[in-house]
Coordinates of C-alpha atoms and ligand atoms in Angstrom, one line a residue:
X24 CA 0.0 0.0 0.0
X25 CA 1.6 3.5 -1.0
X26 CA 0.4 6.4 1.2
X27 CA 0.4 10.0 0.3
X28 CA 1.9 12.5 3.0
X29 CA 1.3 15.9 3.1
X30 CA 1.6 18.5 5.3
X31 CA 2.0 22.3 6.0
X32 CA 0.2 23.3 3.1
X33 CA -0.8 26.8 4.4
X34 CA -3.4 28.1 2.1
X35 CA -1.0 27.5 -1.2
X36 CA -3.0 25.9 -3.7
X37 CA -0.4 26.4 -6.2
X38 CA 1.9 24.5 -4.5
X39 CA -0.7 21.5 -3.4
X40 CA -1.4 21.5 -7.5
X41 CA 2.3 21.0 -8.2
X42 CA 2.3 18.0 -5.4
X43 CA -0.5 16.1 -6.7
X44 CA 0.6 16.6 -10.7
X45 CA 3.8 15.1 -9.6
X46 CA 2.5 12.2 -6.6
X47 CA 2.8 8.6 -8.2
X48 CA -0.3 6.4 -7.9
X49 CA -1.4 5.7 -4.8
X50 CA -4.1 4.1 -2.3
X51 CA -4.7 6.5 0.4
X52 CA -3.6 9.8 1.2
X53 CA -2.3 11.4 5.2
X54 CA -2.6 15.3 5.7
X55 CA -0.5 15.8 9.4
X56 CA -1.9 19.6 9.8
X57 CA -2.1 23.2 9.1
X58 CA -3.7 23.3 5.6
X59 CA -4.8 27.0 6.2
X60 CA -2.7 30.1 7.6
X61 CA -0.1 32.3 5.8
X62 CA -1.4 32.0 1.8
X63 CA -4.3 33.5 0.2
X64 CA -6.1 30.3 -1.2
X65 CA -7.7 28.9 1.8
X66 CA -11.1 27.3 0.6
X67 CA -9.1 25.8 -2.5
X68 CA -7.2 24.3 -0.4
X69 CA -9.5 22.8 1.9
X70 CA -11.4 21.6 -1.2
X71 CA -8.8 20.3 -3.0
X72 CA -7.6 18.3 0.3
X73 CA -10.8 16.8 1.1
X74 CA -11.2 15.4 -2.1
X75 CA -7.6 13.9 -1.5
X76 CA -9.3 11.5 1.3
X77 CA -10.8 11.3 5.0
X78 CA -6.9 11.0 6.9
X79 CA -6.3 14.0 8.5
X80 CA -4.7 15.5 12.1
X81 CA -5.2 19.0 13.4
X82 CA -2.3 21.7 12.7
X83 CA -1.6 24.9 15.1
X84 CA -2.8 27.2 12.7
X85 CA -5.8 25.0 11.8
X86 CA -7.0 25.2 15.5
X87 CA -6.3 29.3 15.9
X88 CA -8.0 29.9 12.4
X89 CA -11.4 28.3 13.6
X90 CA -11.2 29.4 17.1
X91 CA -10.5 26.3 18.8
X92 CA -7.4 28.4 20.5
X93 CA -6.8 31.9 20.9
X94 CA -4.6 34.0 18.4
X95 CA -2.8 35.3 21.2
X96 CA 0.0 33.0 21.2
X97 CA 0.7 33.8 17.5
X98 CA 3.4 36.6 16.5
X99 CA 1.7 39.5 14.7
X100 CA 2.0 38.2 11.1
X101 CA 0.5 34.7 11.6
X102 CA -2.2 36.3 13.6
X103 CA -3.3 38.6 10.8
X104 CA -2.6 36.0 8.8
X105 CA -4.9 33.3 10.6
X106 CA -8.1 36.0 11.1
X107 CA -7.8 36.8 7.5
X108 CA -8.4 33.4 7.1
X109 CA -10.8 33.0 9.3
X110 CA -13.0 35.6 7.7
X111 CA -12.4 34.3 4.1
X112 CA -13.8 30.5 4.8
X113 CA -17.1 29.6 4.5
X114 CA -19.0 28.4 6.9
X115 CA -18.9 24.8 5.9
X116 CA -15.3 25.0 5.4
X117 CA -14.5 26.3 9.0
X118 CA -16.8 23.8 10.7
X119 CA -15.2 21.1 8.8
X120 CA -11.5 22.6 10.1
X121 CA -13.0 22.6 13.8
X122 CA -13.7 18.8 13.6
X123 CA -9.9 17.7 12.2
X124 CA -8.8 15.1 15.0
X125 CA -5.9 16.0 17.3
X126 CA -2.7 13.6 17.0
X127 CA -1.3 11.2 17.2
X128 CA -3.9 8.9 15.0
X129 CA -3.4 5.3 13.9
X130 CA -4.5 3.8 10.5
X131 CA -6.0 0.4 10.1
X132 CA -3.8 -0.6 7.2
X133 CA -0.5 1.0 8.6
X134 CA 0.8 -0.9 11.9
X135 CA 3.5 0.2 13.9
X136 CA 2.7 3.5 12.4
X137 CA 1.4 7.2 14.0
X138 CA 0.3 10.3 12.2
X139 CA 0.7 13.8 14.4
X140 CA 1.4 17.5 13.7
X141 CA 4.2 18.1 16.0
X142 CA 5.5 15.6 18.4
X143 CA 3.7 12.2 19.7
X144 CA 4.1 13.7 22.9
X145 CA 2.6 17.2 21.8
X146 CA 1.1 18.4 18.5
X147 CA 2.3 21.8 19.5
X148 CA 6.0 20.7 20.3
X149 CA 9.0 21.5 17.2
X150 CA 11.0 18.4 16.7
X151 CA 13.8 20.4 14.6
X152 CA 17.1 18.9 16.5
X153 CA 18.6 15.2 18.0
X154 CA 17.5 16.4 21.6
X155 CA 13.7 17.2 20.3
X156 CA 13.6 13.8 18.7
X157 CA 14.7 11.7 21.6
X158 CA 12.1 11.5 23.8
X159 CA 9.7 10.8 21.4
X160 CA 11.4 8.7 19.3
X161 CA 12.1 6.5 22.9
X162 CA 8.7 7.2 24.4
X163 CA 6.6 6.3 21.5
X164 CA 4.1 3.5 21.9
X165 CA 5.1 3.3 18.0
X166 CA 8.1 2.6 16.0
X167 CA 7.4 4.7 13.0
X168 CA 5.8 8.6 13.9
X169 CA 5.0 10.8 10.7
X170 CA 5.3 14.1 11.6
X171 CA 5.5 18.5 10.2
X172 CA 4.7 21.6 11.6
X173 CA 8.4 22.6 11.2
X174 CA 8.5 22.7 7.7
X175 CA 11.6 20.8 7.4
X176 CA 11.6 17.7 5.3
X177 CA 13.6 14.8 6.5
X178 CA 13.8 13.0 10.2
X179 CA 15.0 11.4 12.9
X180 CA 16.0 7.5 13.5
X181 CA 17.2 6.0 16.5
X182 CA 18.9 2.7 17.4
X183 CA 20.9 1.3 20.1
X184 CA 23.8 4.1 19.0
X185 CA 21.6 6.6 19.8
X186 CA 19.7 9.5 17.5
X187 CA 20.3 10.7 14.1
X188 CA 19.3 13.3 11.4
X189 CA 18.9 12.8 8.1
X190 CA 18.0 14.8 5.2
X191 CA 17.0 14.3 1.7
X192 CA 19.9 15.2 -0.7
X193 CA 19.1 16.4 -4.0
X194 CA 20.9 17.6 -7.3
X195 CA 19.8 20.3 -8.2
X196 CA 17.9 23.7 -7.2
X197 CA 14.9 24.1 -10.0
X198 CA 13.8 20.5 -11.0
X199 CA 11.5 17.4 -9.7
X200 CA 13.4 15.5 -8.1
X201 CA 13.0 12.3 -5.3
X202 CA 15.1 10.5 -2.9
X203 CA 14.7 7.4 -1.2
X204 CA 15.1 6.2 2.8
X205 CA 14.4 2.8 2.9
X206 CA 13.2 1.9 7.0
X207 CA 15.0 -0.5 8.8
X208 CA 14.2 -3.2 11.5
X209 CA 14.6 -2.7 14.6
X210 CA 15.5 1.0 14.4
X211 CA 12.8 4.0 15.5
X212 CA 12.1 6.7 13.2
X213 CA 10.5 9.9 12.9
X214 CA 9.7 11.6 9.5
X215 CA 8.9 14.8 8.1
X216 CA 7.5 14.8 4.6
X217 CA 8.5 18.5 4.3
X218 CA 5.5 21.6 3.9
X219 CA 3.6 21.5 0.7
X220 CA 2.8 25.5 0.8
X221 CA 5.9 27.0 3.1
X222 CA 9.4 25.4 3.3
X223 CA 11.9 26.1 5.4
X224 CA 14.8 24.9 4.4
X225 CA 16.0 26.6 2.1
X226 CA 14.7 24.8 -0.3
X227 CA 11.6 26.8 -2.2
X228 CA 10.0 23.7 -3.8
X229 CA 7.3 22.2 -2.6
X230 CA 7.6 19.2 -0.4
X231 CA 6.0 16.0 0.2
X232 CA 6.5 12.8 1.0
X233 CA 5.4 8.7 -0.6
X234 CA 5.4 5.8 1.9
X235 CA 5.2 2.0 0.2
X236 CA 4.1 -0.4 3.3
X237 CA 5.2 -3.0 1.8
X238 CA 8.8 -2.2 0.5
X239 CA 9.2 -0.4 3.6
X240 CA 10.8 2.5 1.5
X241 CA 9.7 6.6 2.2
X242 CA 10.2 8.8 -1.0
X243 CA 10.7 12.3 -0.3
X244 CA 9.9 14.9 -3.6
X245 CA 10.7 18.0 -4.0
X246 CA 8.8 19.6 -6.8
X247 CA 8.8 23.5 -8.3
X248 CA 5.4 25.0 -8.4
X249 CA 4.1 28.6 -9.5
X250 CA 5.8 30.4 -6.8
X251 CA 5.0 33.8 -8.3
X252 CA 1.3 33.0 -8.7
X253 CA 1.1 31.9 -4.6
X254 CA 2.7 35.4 -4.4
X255 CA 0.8 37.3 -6.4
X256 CA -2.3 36.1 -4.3
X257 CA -0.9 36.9 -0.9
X258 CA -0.1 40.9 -2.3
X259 CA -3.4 41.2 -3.7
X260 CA -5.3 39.6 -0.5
X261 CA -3.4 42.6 1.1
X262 CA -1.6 39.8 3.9
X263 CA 2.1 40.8 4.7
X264 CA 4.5 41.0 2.0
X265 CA 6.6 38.4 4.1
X266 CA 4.6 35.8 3.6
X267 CA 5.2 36.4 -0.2
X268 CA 8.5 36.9 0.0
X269 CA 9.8 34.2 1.9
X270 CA 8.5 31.7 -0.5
X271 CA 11.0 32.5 -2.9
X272 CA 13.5 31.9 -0.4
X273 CA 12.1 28.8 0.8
X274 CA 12.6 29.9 4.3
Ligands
LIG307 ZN1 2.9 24.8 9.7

């Protein structure tokens, strides 16, 4: 069974269209949180995602955008950000966002496997270094933990030796490309399929991830999408010109 992982999509439907023209076949698809927040398209892409499939776990922004928590904790551009959101959904749309599930979630056909925003331990906690990853990757009922909300594709595995990071490596800067990890026995892993609408890593093409069940092999993709028409959107919503900006810098 192949399973399409996506996360972080943040309201860019451009870049959620490049992921899907690109995603090989496959049987089911996982969103791990915050489709809406930063970008201008929303609705699109809370259509477009619930067409993908009925897999889904609560992001940060997600929960702040329907009112499940207060902006409050948010620095001044997400918070604009999220109650411009918030304003632009439709009703059905935002009711829909208030029922998304809070990690970590199981699927039937995945053992040994567990879906969550941010950490097993905490869908708000940022697993970015070795130290983040170590207590979840050792106190998790489950060997295999799928994970975003930092926007960095790539993860964590842990054995006996201890806990290591690892990172896709690609060739070039401007093309479709994929690598493969191919999982281990006996070793614990968490994985980051990378954000569909905001990287981070200085990377500015949009990220996702395959997993094949049976092979026991994650391909991570990188793909380049119509950066300047996500852009274009965010100026003419009137949100920050940051949240433009930074997409061309994929950070
Ligand atoms: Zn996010």
């Amino acid at each position: 069974m192949r399973i399409l992982l996506i996360s972080d999509i943040h309201s860019n439907i451009q870049g959620l269209e490049a992921c899907l023209a690109a995603a090989p076949p496959y049987d089911s698809a996982v969103n791990l949180g915050d489709l809406v927040g930063y970008g201008a398209s929303p609705n699109e892409v809370i259509e477009q995602s619930r067409q993908l499939g009925h897999v889904f776990v609560r992001g940060n922004h997600d929960r702040v955008v329907c009112g499940l928590v207060s902006v409050k904790d948010f620095n001044p551009v997400a918070g604009l950000a999220a109650l411009w959101t918030r304003d632009q959904l439709s009703s059905d749309n935002l009711e829909w966002l208030r029922g998304l599930p809070q990690g970590p979630i199981q699927i039937n056909d995945v053992p040994g496997a567990q879906f969550v925003h941010g950490s097993p331990l905490n869908e708000d906690d940022y697993v970015i270094s070795e130290v983040d990853a170590t207590a979840p990757l050792t106190m998790s009922s489950q060997p295999l933990t799928f994970f975003g909300h930092t926007h960095l594709q790539g993860g964590f595995l842990s054995d006996e030796n201890g806990t290591e990071f690892f990172q896709p490596t690609y060739s070039t800067v401007g093309e479709s490309e994929s690598c493969e990890l191919a999982l281990e026995d006996g070793q614990r892993y968490m994985i980051n399929p990378g954000s569909v609408g905001q990287p981070r890593d200085g990377d500015w093409r949009a990220g996702f991830a395959m997993f094949d069940t049976e092979t026991k092999v994650v391909t991570f993709y990188r793909v380049p999408y119509d950066v300047r028409g996500a852009q274009d959107r965010i100026i003419a919503a009137n949100l920050p010109v940051r949240l433009a900006t930074r997409l061309a810098a994929g950070k």
